[in-house]
Amino acid sequence: MQKLLIKGNQELSGNILISGSKNATLPILAASILAEKVFLSNVPLVKDIFTMLELLKFIGLKIKVKKKEKKIELKNNNKRINTLAPYKLVKTMRAGVLVLGPLLTKYKKAKVSLPGGCAIGTRPVDLHLFALKKLGAKIKIKDGYIIAQAKNGLIGCKIDFPSISVGATENALLAAFGAKGDTILSNCAIEPEILDLISFLKNLGCKIKILGRKIFISGIVSAEKKIYHNIIFDRIEAGTYLIAGALIGKKIVIKNLDIKTFKKEIEVLRKMGVKINKKKNFLTILRSKKLKNTSVTTKPYPGFPTDLQAQLMVLMTQANGLSSIKENIFENRFMHVPELKRMGAKIEIKNKTAYISGPTKLTGAEVMATDLRASVSLVLAGLIADKRTIINRIYHLDRGYEFLENKLKKCKAIIKRI
Ligand code: UD1
């Protein structure tokens, strides 16, 4: 099994080019079922994307990946379509459940494996099913599969989500695309990745309006035949490197991003005393000698993202005084804490909140990655630790960070995969 080896305490300097967003690409790939020909650019070629492509191939789409150009072409000629998403392709990547909406709305039936729990929580799909049922689908759960049918097609309706979910909003949007009549979704997630999906669906011919957390969709009868779409930047990747720069950057320039969608992260870091220079599509970060403590709660967008919680916690170990992070989205997202504590961090967890005392000198250790964002927080900790850090189970990192070692090496980090 591969490991990462990091020699800590090396100042970072250089440019980092942010990749396309994994979380925007996944629902757009699922949405490609609805089109005839799709040309995507700025696609991050990470493991989760290849898992989704495997699922789409299984369903019957023809796929061409142009690795060097980071482009993917998908064709759905509607021949030999399999409306099944098997367990083996959904269990490792929950976003597989996003094919449910498009299959159901286009082919009137779908059988999709229940994704099951994961390290950060139970992660049910009840809100996805709630929305699809409202649109008229008959759904039963049998042998670990969601079996959904809409013999006469889905019908537009009003759906008021009892709580905010990214995935459920996406599945509802994808299903409403082919429903008869109009759909109004309330209490939606409005993450930039959802707005990217909406811009893809609009390109495909769908009329969609957004008002606060309400989305109005007019179902369409026939989609555009051929569309081009450029994926937005990965704000979580950008935030991760921003924190790396704040921890140990002599001068890091982060390029290929749109700071309009990145305000909360910048606000929190600036409050902690991080020096950030903003330009329209790049940021410059310098290591901050004196970091201030702060309190943060993770929230749906435009709040502080749960996907940056673990990375921010590493920065908090270097701030003066007691900081805290309340994790409000997932019930079990502090798996990195025991590993950070093994490196010397002083962190206590009470209910949903982690209290971090700083500044603490971290020491290199052999640690275990538990999920995607927890893994990258250990990389950040390794970059500032004394001596050598070894990170096990780095396959989690490969699910979502494109060229992580290369990007860091270009900035003079000493990091090696063994
Ligand atoms: C997406 C992101 C993930 C991010 C999360 C929250 C992708 C591929 N993944 O995950 O990186 O951490 O948003 O920003 O985009 N929930 C229910 N019932 C449901 C669905 C969700 O109770 O049917 C709960 C979840 O358990 C969780 C909360 O709602 O506690 C938010 O989950 P959700 O927004 O759906 O996250 P994902 O779409 O799975």
Short mmCIF file of C-alpha atoms and ligand atoms in Angstrom, two decimals:
data_model
loop_
_atom_site.label_atom_id
_atom_site.label_comp_id
_atom_site.label_asym_id
_atom_site.label_seq_id
_atom_site.Cartn_x
_atom_site.Cartn_y
_atom_site.Cartn_z
CA MET A 1 0.00 0.00 0.00
CA GLN A 2 1.33 3.44 -0.89
CA LYS A 3 2.44 5.96 1.72
CA LEU A 4 3.48 9.59 1.67
CA LEU A 5 6.71 10.65 3.24
CA ILE A 6 7.10 14.31 4.19
CA LYS A 7 10.14 16.07 5.55
CA GLY A 8 8.70 18.96 7.52
CA ASN A 9 9.73 22.54 8.11
CA GLN A 10 10.64 23.38 4.52
CA GLU A 11 9.42 26.81 3.48
CA LEU A 12 7.13 26.75 0.45
CA SER A 13 7.36 29.20 -2.41
CA GLY A 14 6.01 29.22 -5.94
CA ASN A 15 2.82 29.06 -7.96
CA ILE A 16 0.01 26.59 -7.56
CA LEU A 17 -2.52 26.10 -10.34
CA ILE A 18 -5.90 25.05 -8.99
CA SER A 19 -7.64 22.17 -10.78
CA GLY A 20 -11.27 21.88 -11.80
CA SER A 21 -13.74 21.00 -9.07
CA LYS A 22 -14.33 17.30 -8.39
CA ASN A 23 -17.63 18.05 -6.66
CA ALA A 24 -18.85 20.08 -9.65
CA THR A 25 -17.71 17.46 -12.19
CA LEU A 26 -19.47 14.50 -10.54
CA PRO A 27 -23.09 15.76 -10.85
CA ILE A 28 -22.33 17.15 -14.33
CA LEU A 29 -21.10 13.71 -15.40
CA ALA A 30 -24.36 12.23 -14.07
CA ALA A 31 -26.25 14.95 -15.99
CA SER A 32 -24.51 13.82 -19.20
CA ILE A 33 -26.96 10.91 -19.28
CA LEU A 34 -29.56 13.54 -20.26
CA ALA A 35 -27.61 14.79 -23.32
CA GLU A 36 -26.48 13.26 -26.61
CA LYS A 37 -22.94 14.64 -26.76
CA VAL A 38 -21.08 16.41 -23.98
CA PHE A 39 -17.64 17.99 -24.13
CA LEU A 40 -16.18 18.84 -20.72
CA SER A 41 -12.98 20.76 -20.06
CA ASN A 42 -10.97 21.61 -16.92
CA VAL A 43 -11.85 18.18 -15.53
CA PRO A 44 -9.78 17.06 -12.52
CA LEU A 45 -8.52 13.59 -13.36
CA VAL A 46 -8.82 12.10 -9.87
CA LYS A 47 -10.00 8.66 -8.75
CA ASP A 48 -13.62 9.63 -8.00
CA ILE A 49 -14.04 10.96 -11.54
CA PHE A 50 -12.77 7.68 -13.03
CA THR A 51 -15.17 5.73 -10.77
CA MET A 52 -18.08 7.85 -12.05
CA LEU A 53 -16.91 7.29 -15.65
CA GLU A 54 -16.85 3.54 -15.05
CA LEU A 55 -20.42 3.75 -13.80
CA LEU A 56 -21.51 5.77 -16.85
CA LYS A 57 -19.79 3.24 -19.16
CA PHE A 58 -21.67 0.47 -17.37
CA ILE A 59 -24.90 2.41 -17.98
CA GLY A 60 -24.06 2.55 -21.72
CA LEU A 61 -22.40 5.92 -22.42
CA LYS A 62 -19.41 6.10 -24.75
CA ILE A 63 -16.54 7.96 -23.12
CA LYS A 64 -13.25 9.41 -24.33
CA VAL A 65 -10.78 10.89 -21.82
CA LYS A 66 -8.11 13.27 -23.13
CA LYS A 67 -5.77 13.19 -20.15
CA LYS A 68 -3.28 15.83 -21.26
CA GLU A 69 -5.98 18.32 -22.17
CA LYS A 70 -8.11 17.45 -19.09
CA LYS A 71 -11.09 16.98 -21.35
CA ILE A 72 -13.77 14.33 -21.42
CA GLU A 73 -16.22 13.57 -24.23
CA LEU A 74 -19.37 11.63 -23.46
CA LYS A 75 -21.92 10.28 -25.94
CA ASN A 76 -25.28 8.78 -25.15
CA ASN A 77 -26.77 7.27 -28.30
CA ASN A 78 -29.57 5.75 -26.19
CA LYS A 79 -28.71 2.24 -27.32
CA ARG A 80 -28.37 -0.62 -24.84
CA ILE A 81 -28.91 1.56 -21.81
CA ASN A 82 -28.61 -0.17 -18.47
CA THR A 83 -30.65 1.63 -15.83
CA LEU A 84 -28.66 -0.05 -13.07
CA ALA A 85 -25.93 1.35 -10.80
CA PRO A 86 -24.35 -1.69 -9.11
CA TYR A 87 -23.04 -1.83 -5.54
CA LYS A 88 -19.41 -2.28 -6.58
CA LEU A 89 -19.44 1.09 -8.36
CA VAL A 90 -21.45 3.07 -5.78
CA LYS A 91 -19.93 1.76 -2.54
CA THR A 92 -16.59 3.57 -2.93
CA MET A 93 -18.09 6.81 -4.15
CA ARG A 94 -21.42 8.04 -2.84
CA ALA A 95 -21.91 10.47 -5.75
CA GLY A 96 -22.86 7.37 -7.81
CA VAL A 97 -26.36 7.84 -6.39
CA LEU A 98 -26.66 10.98 -8.56
CA VAL A 99 -27.45 8.83 -11.62
CA LEU A 100 -30.81 8.06 -10.00
CA GLY A 101 -32.43 11.40 -11.00
CA PRO A 102 -31.30 11.42 -14.67
CA LEU A 103 -32.06 7.70 -15.28
CA LEU A 104 -35.50 8.00 -13.75
CA THR A 105 -36.47 11.16 -15.60
CA LYS A 106 -35.18 9.95 -18.98
CA TYR A 107 -35.84 6.19 -18.91
CA LYS A 108 -38.66 6.13 -16.32
CA LYS A 109 -36.89 3.56 -14.16
CA ALA A 110 -33.67 3.04 -12.24
CA LYS A 111 -32.11 0.57 -9.85
CA VAL A 112 -29.30 2.14 -7.86
CA SER A 113 -27.34 0.62 -5.01
CA LEU A 114 -27.71 2.32 -1.63
CA PRO A 115 -24.31 3.88 -0.98
CA GLY A 116 -24.10 2.90 2.70
CA GLY A 117 -22.25 4.81 5.42
CA CYS A 118 -18.76 6.21 5.28
CA ALA A 119 -16.06 7.29 7.72
CA ILE A 120 -17.53 10.76 8.33
CA GLY A 121 -21.07 9.68 9.16
CA THR A 122 -24.09 7.57 8.23
CA ARG A 123 -24.91 9.78 5.24
CA PRO A 124 -28.44 8.61 4.38
CA VAL A 125 -30.18 9.36 1.06
CA ASP A 126 -33.68 9.92 2.47
CA LEU A 127 -33.78 13.52 1.17
CA HIS A 128 -32.93 12.34 -2.37
CA LEU A 129 -35.80 9.85 -2.22
CA PHE A 130 -38.15 12.38 -0.61
CA ALA A 131 -37.68 14.69 -3.62
CA LEU A 132 -38.07 11.94 -6.22
CA LYS A 133 -41.25 10.66 -4.55
CA LYS A 134 -42.69 14.18 -4.63
CA LEU A 135 -42.01 14.21 -8.38
CA GLY A 136 -44.15 11.09 -8.66
CA ALA A 137 -41.64 8.23 -8.51
CA LYS A 138 -42.65 4.96 -6.88
CA ILE A 139 -39.70 3.85 -4.79
CA LYS A 140 -38.93 0.71 -2.82
CA ILE A 141 -35.76 -0.51 -1.15
CA LYS A 142 -34.91 -4.15 -1.81
CA ASP A 143 -31.69 -6.11 -1.21
CA GLY A 144 -29.66 -2.94 -0.66
CA TYR A 145 -30.96 -1.28 -3.85
CA ILE A 146 -33.21 1.71 -4.49
CA ILE A 147 -35.73 0.58 -7.08
CA ALA A 148 -37.50 3.55 -8.62
CA GLN A 149 -40.17 3.78 -11.30
CA ALA A 150 -42.18 6.53 -12.94
CA LYS A 151 -44.22 4.69 -15.58
CA ASN A 152 -45.88 7.85 -16.94
CA GLY A 153 -42.89 10.09 -16.34
CA LEU A 154 -42.16 12.52 -13.50
CA ILE A 155 -44.45 15.49 -12.86
CA GLY A 156 -43.22 18.94 -11.79
CA CYS A 157 -44.19 19.94 -8.23
CA LYS A 158 -43.18 21.96 -5.15
CA ILE A 159 -40.50 20.38 -2.97
CA ASP A 160 -39.57 21.95 0.36
CA PHE A 161 -36.47 20.20 1.71
CA PRO A 162 -36.67 19.68 5.51
CA SER A 163 -32.90 20.23 5.67
CA ILE A 164 -30.21 21.39 3.28
CA SER A 165 -28.41 18.72 1.24
CA VAL A 166 -26.02 19.19 -1.68
CA GLY A 167 -26.61 15.74 -3.17
CA ALA A 168 -30.41 15.80 -2.73
CA THR A 169 -30.64 19.25 -4.37
CA GLU A 170 -28.58 17.92 -7.29
CA ASN A 171 -30.66 14.75 -7.70
CA ALA A 172 -33.89 16.78 -7.53
CA LEU A 173 -32.59 19.22 -10.17
CA LEU A 174 -31.56 16.37 -12.46
CA ALA A 175 -34.93 14.66 -12.08
CA ALA A 176 -36.94 17.88 -12.49
CA PHE A 177 -35.08 18.50 -15.79
CA GLY A 178 -37.21 15.91 -17.61
CA ALA A 179 -40.39 16.22 -15.53
CA LYS A 180 -43.64 17.50 -17.09
CA GLY A 181 -44.26 21.09 -16.02
CA ASP A 182 -42.57 23.30 -13.47
CA THR A 183 -40.81 22.38 -10.25
CA ILE A 184 -40.00 24.67 -7.34
CA LEU A 185 -37.32 23.51 -4.92
CA SER A 186 -37.12 25.32 -1.55
CA ASN A 187 -34.48 25.20 1.18
CA CYS A 188 -31.90 24.10 -1.41
CA ALA A 189 -28.14 23.89 -1.19
CA ILE A 190 -26.65 26.69 -3.31
CA GLU A 191 -22.98 25.68 -3.36
CA PRO A 192 -20.99 27.02 -6.36
CA GLU A 193 -20.84 23.40 -7.62
CA ILE A 194 -24.66 23.36 -7.78
CA LEU A 195 -24.61 26.63 -9.70
CA ASP A 196 -22.19 24.98 -12.14
CA LEU A 197 -24.62 22.08 -12.58
CA ILE A 198 -27.42 24.61 -13.17
CA SER A 199 -25.38 26.39 -15.82
CA PHE A 200 -24.81 22.99 -17.52
CA LEU A 201 -28.55 22.19 -17.42
CA LYS A 202 -29.37 25.66 -18.79
CA ASN A 203 -26.97 25.01 -21.67
CA LEU A 204 -28.85 21.81 -22.25
CA GLY A 205 -32.01 23.85 -22.77
CA CYS A 206 -33.62 23.97 -19.33
CA LYS A 207 -35.10 27.19 -17.90
CA ILE A 208 -33.85 27.60 -14.32
CA LYS A 209 -34.04 30.57 -11.94
CA ILE A 210 -32.55 30.93 -8.48
CA LEU A 211 -33.89 33.16 -5.73
CA GLY A 212 -32.06 32.76 -2.42
CA ARG A 213 -32.46 29.10 -1.50
CA LYS A 214 -35.34 28.61 -4.00
CA ILE A 215 -34.80 27.10 -7.45
CA PHE A 216 -37.44 27.25 -10.20
CA ILE A 217 -37.10 24.68 -13.01
CA SER A 218 -39.19 24.23 -16.15
CA GLY A 219 -38.96 20.63 -17.32
CA ILE A 220 -38.03 20.16 -20.97
CA VAL A 221 -39.13 17.70 -23.62
CA SER A 222 -35.97 17.44 -25.71
CA ALA A 223 -32.45 18.43 -24.73
CA GLU A 224 -29.81 20.21 -26.84
CA LYS A 225 -27.88 17.62 -28.81
CA LYS A 226 -24.35 18.80 -28.21
CA ILE A 227 -22.94 20.94 -25.41
CA TYR A 228 -19.60 22.25 -24.19
CA HIS A 229 -18.92 23.04 -20.55
CA ASN A 230 -15.86 24.24 -18.66
CA ILE A 231 -15.81 23.01 -15.02
CA ILE A 232 -15.35 25.65 -12.27
CA PHE A 233 -12.25 25.68 -10.04
CA ASP A 234 -12.00 23.52 -6.93
CA ARG A 235 -12.57 25.89 -4.01
CA ILE A 236 -11.66 23.19 -1.46
CA GLU A 237 -8.34 22.50 -3.17
CA ALA A 238 -7.71 26.26 -3.30
CA GLY A 239 -8.54 26.59 0.41
CA THR A 240 -6.19 23.72 1.25
CA TYR A 241 -3.23 25.40 -0.49
CA LEU A 242 -4.21 28.75 0.99
CA ILE A 243 -3.84 27.18 4.44
CA ALA A 244 -0.53 25.55 3.40
CA GLY A 245 0.70 29.03 2.43
CA ALA A 246 -0.47 30.50 5.75
CA LEU A 247 1.33 27.71 7.63
CA ILE A 248 4.68 27.68 5.89
CA GLY A 249 4.63 29.78 2.71
CA LYS A 250 7.44 32.19 2.01
CA LYS A 251 5.31 33.33 -0.89
CA ILE A 252 2.67 31.15 -2.49
CA VAL A 253 0.64 32.33 -5.48
CA ILE A 254 -2.60 30.44 -6.04
CA LYS A 255 -3.88 30.72 -9.59
CA ASN A 256 -6.90 29.73 -11.63
CA LEU A 257 -9.63 30.59 -9.16
CA ASP A 258 -12.51 33.00 -8.86
CA ILE A 259 -12.37 34.77 -5.53
CA LYS A 260 -16.04 35.78 -5.70
CA THR A 261 -17.01 32.28 -4.58
CA PHE A 262 -14.29 32.12 -1.98
CA LYS A 263 -15.13 34.99 0.36
CA LYS A 264 -15.87 33.16 3.62
CA GLU A 265 -12.56 31.26 3.56
CA ILE A 266 -10.58 34.46 2.96
CA GLU A 267 -12.54 36.26 5.69
CA VAL A 268 -11.79 33.53 8.28
CA LEU A 269 -8.08 33.36 7.43
CA ARG A 270 -7.70 37.15 7.46
CA LYS A 271 -9.40 37.25 10.86
CA MET A 272 -6.69 34.88 12.06
CA GLY A 273 -4.05 37.28 10.80
CA VAL A 274 -3.11 35.58 7.51
CA LYS A 275 -1.75 38.00 4.92
CA ILE A 276 -3.56 37.50 1.64
CA ASN A 277 -3.34 39.72 -1.42
CA LYS A 278 -6.38 39.41 -3.68
CA LYS A 279 -6.51 39.85 -7.42
CA LYS A 280 -9.44 38.81 -9.62
CA ASN A 281 -8.19 35.28 -10.33
CA PHE A 282 -5.17 34.76 -8.14
CA LEU A 283 -4.16 35.11 -4.51
CA THR A 284 -0.79 35.62 -2.87
CA ILE A 285 -0.23 34.25 0.65
CA LEU A 286 2.66 34.76 2.99
CA ARG A 287 3.38 32.77 6.14
CA SER A 288 1.98 34.58 9.13
CA LYS A 289 4.27 34.80 12.14
CA LYS A 290 1.54 35.62 14.66
CA LEU A 291 -1.76 33.88 14.14
CA LYS A 292 -4.80 34.78 16.23
CA ASN A 293 -7.25 32.27 17.66
CA THR A 294 -10.80 32.17 16.32
CA SER A 295 -14.09 30.23 16.40
CA VAL A 296 -15.67 28.77 13.30
CA THR A 297 -18.84 26.75 12.61
CA THR A 298 -19.17 24.71 9.43
CA LYS A 299 -22.31 25.54 7.47
CA PRO A 300 -23.79 25.09 3.99
CA TYR A 301 -22.55 27.64 1.42
CA PRO A 302 -22.03 30.60 1.80
CA GLY A 303 -20.89 29.47 5.27
CA PHE A 304 -17.50 27.96 6.07
CA PRO A 305 -17.25 24.55 4.27
CA THR A 306 -17.07 21.31 6.25
CA ASP A 307 -14.60 20.11 3.57
CA LEU A 308 -12.03 22.62 4.91
CA GLN A 309 -12.61 21.96 8.59
CA ALA A 310 -9.73 19.49 9.08
CA GLN A 311 -7.27 21.73 7.22
CA LEU A 312 -8.29 24.82 9.21
CA MET A 313 -7.79 22.85 12.42
CA VAL A 314 -4.11 22.40 11.55
CA LEU A 315 -3.78 26.17 11.15
CA MET A 316 -5.48 26.63 14.52
CA THR A 317 -2.78 24.49 16.20
CA GLN A 318 -0.41 27.34 15.28
CA ALA A 319 -2.64 30.21 16.49
CA ASN A 320 -2.18 31.91 19.85
CA GLY A 321 -4.81 30.87 22.43
CA LEU A 322 -7.88 28.68 22.30
CA SER A 323 -9.64 28.24 18.95
CA SER A 324 -12.75 26.18 18.26
CA ILE A 325 -14.51 24.54 15.34
CA LYS A 326 -18.09 23.35 15.53
CA GLU A 327 -18.83 20.68 12.92
CA ASN A 328 -22.44 21.23 11.97
CA ILE A 329 -22.78 19.16 8.80
CA PHE A 330 -21.48 15.65 9.56
CA GLU A 331 -21.71 13.74 12.85
CA ASN A 332 -18.32 12.06 12.75
CA ARG A 333 -15.90 14.37 11.04
CA PHE A 334 -13.14 14.63 13.65
CA MET A 335 -11.32 11.42 12.66
CA HIS A 336 -8.14 13.42 12.01
CA VAL A 337 -8.02 14.63 15.63
CA PRO A 338 -6.43 11.51 17.21
CA GLU A 339 -3.79 11.53 14.45
CA LEU A 340 -3.05 15.26 14.90
CA LYS A 341 -2.79 14.64 18.64
CA ARG A 342 -0.18 11.94 17.98
CA MET A 343 1.81 14.68 16.26
CA GLY A 344 1.59 16.84 19.38
CA ALA A 345 -1.54 18.92 18.74
CA LYS A 346 -3.59 19.90 21.78
CA ILE A 347 -7.20 19.27 20.84
CA GLU A 348 -10.24 18.34 22.93
CA ILE A 349 -13.61 17.36 21.51
CA LYS A 350 -16.85 18.14 23.34
CA ASN A 351 -20.01 17.11 21.48
CA LYS A 352 -19.85 18.71 18.02
CA THR A 353 -17.01 21.10 18.87
CA ALA A 354 -13.23 20.70 18.77
CA TYR A 355 -11.19 23.03 21.01
CA ILE A 356 -7.66 23.64 19.81
CA SER A 357 -4.94 25.18 22.01
CA GLY A 358 -2.02 26.81 20.33
CA PRO A 359 0.59 27.49 19.31
CA THR A 360 1.96 23.94 19.47
CA LYS A 361 5.09 22.63 17.81
CA LEU A 362 4.09 19.53 15.83
CA THR A 363 6.43 16.54 15.55
CA GLY A 364 6.55 14.09 12.67
CA ALA A 365 4.95 10.67 13.25
CA GLU A 366 3.51 7.74 11.34
CA VAL A 367 -0.19 8.51 10.89
CA MET A 368 -3.24 7.02 9.21
CA ALA A 369 -5.49 8.81 6.72
CA THR A 370 -9.20 8.16 7.29
CA ASP A 371 -11.01 10.17 4.62
CA LEU A 372 -10.21 12.61 1.85
CA ARG A 373 -10.05 15.88 3.78
CA ALA A 374 -8.65 14.29 6.95
CA SER A 375 -5.78 12.92 4.84
CA VAL A 376 -4.86 16.29 3.45
CA SER A 377 -4.92 17.83 6.94
CA LEU A 378 -2.21 15.30 7.87
CA VAL A 379 -0.19 16.42 4.84
CA LEU A 380 -0.46 20.03 6.07
CA ALA A 381 0.57 18.97 9.57
CA GLY A 382 3.52 17.03 8.08
CA LEU A 383 4.66 20.14 6.20
CA ILE A 384 5.14 22.08 9.46
CA ALA A 385 6.23 19.23 11.73
CA ASP A 386 9.75 18.60 12.96
CA LYS A 387 11.36 15.55 11.37
CA ARG A 388 9.57 13.11 9.11
CA THR A 389 5.89 12.28 8.78
CA ILE A 390 4.62 9.10 7.14
CA ILE A 391 1.00 9.06 6.01
CA ASN A 392 -0.65 5.68 5.43
CA ARG A 393 -3.76 4.90 3.35
CA ILE A 394 -3.22 7.76 0.94
CA TYR A 395 -5.68 6.28 -1.56
CA HIS A 396 -8.14 8.65 0.14
CA LEU A 397 -6.07 11.59 -1.15
CA ASP A 398 -6.06 10.24 -4.70
CA ARG A 399 -9.87 10.35 -4.72
CA GLY A 400 -9.89 14.13 -4.76
CA TYR A 401 -6.53 15.91 -5.01
CA GLU A 402 -5.03 16.15 -8.48
CA PHE A 403 -1.19 16.00 -8.60
CA LEU A 404 -0.91 16.86 -4.88
CA GLU A 405 2.74 15.85 -4.50
CA ASN A 406 3.77 17.50 -7.75
CA LYS A 407 2.04 20.75 -6.89
CA LEU A 408 3.72 20.81 -3.47
CA LYS A 409 7.11 19.70 -4.85
CA LYS A 410 7.01 22.58 -7.34
CA CYS A 411 6.80 24.82 -4.27
CA LYS A 412 9.90 23.16 -2.80
CA ALA A 413 8.17 20.81 -0.36
CA ILE A 414 10.06 17.58 0.33
CA ILE A 415 7.41 14.96 -0.21
CA LYS A 416 7.65 11.49 -1.68
CA ARG A 417 5.26 8.61 -2.44
CA ILE A 418 6.61 5.20 -1.49
C1 UD1 B 1 -21.43 16.95 -0.69
C2 UD1 B 1 -19.95 16.94 -1.06
C3 UD1 B 1 -19.08 16.75 0.18
C4 UD1 B 1 -19.42 17.83 1.22
C5 UD1 B 1 -20.93 17.85 1.49
C6 UD1 B 1 -21.34 19.00 2.40
C7 UD1 B 1 -19.95 16.02 -3.30
C8 UD1 B 1 -19.62 14.88 -4.19
N1 UD1 B 1 -19.73 15.84 -2.00
O1 UD1 B 1 -21.73 15.68 -0.12
O2 UD1 B 1 -17.71 16.86 -0.22
O3 UD1 B 1 -18.75 17.53 2.41
O4 UD1 B 1 -21.65 18.01 0.26
O5 UD1 B 1 -20.93 20.21 1.87
O6 UD1 B 1 -20.35 17.08 -3.75
N2 UD1 B 1 -28.24 14.08 4.60
C9 UD1 B 1 -29.37 13.43 5.06
N3 UD1 B 1 -30.17 12.83 4.12
C10 UD1 B 1 -29.89 12.88 2.78
C11 UD1 B 1 -28.75 13.56 2.35
C12 UD1 B 1 -27.95 14.17 3.29
O7 UD1 B 1 -29.65 13.36 6.25
O8 UD1 B 1 -30.66 12.32 1.98
C13 UD1 B 1 -27.37 14.72 5.60
C14 UD1 B 1 -25.94 14.17 5.56
O9 UD1 B 1 -25.82 12.99 6.32
C15 UD1 B 1 -25.14 15.33 6.11
C16 UD1 B 1 -25.91 16.54 5.59
O10 UD1 B 1 -27.21 16.08 5.25
O11 UD1 B 1 -25.19 15.31 7.51
C17 UD1 B 1 -25.28 17.20 4.38
O12 UD1 B 1 -25.02 16.22 3.38
P1 UD1 B 1 -25.05 16.59 1.83
O13 UD1 B 1 -25.09 18.07 1.70
O14 UD1 B 1 -26.11 15.79 1.16
O15 UD1 B 1 -23.62 16.07 1.38
P2 UD1 B 1 -23.25 15.24 0.08
O16 UD1 B 1 -24.05 15.68 -1.09
O17 UD1 B 1 -23.23 13.79 0.41
#
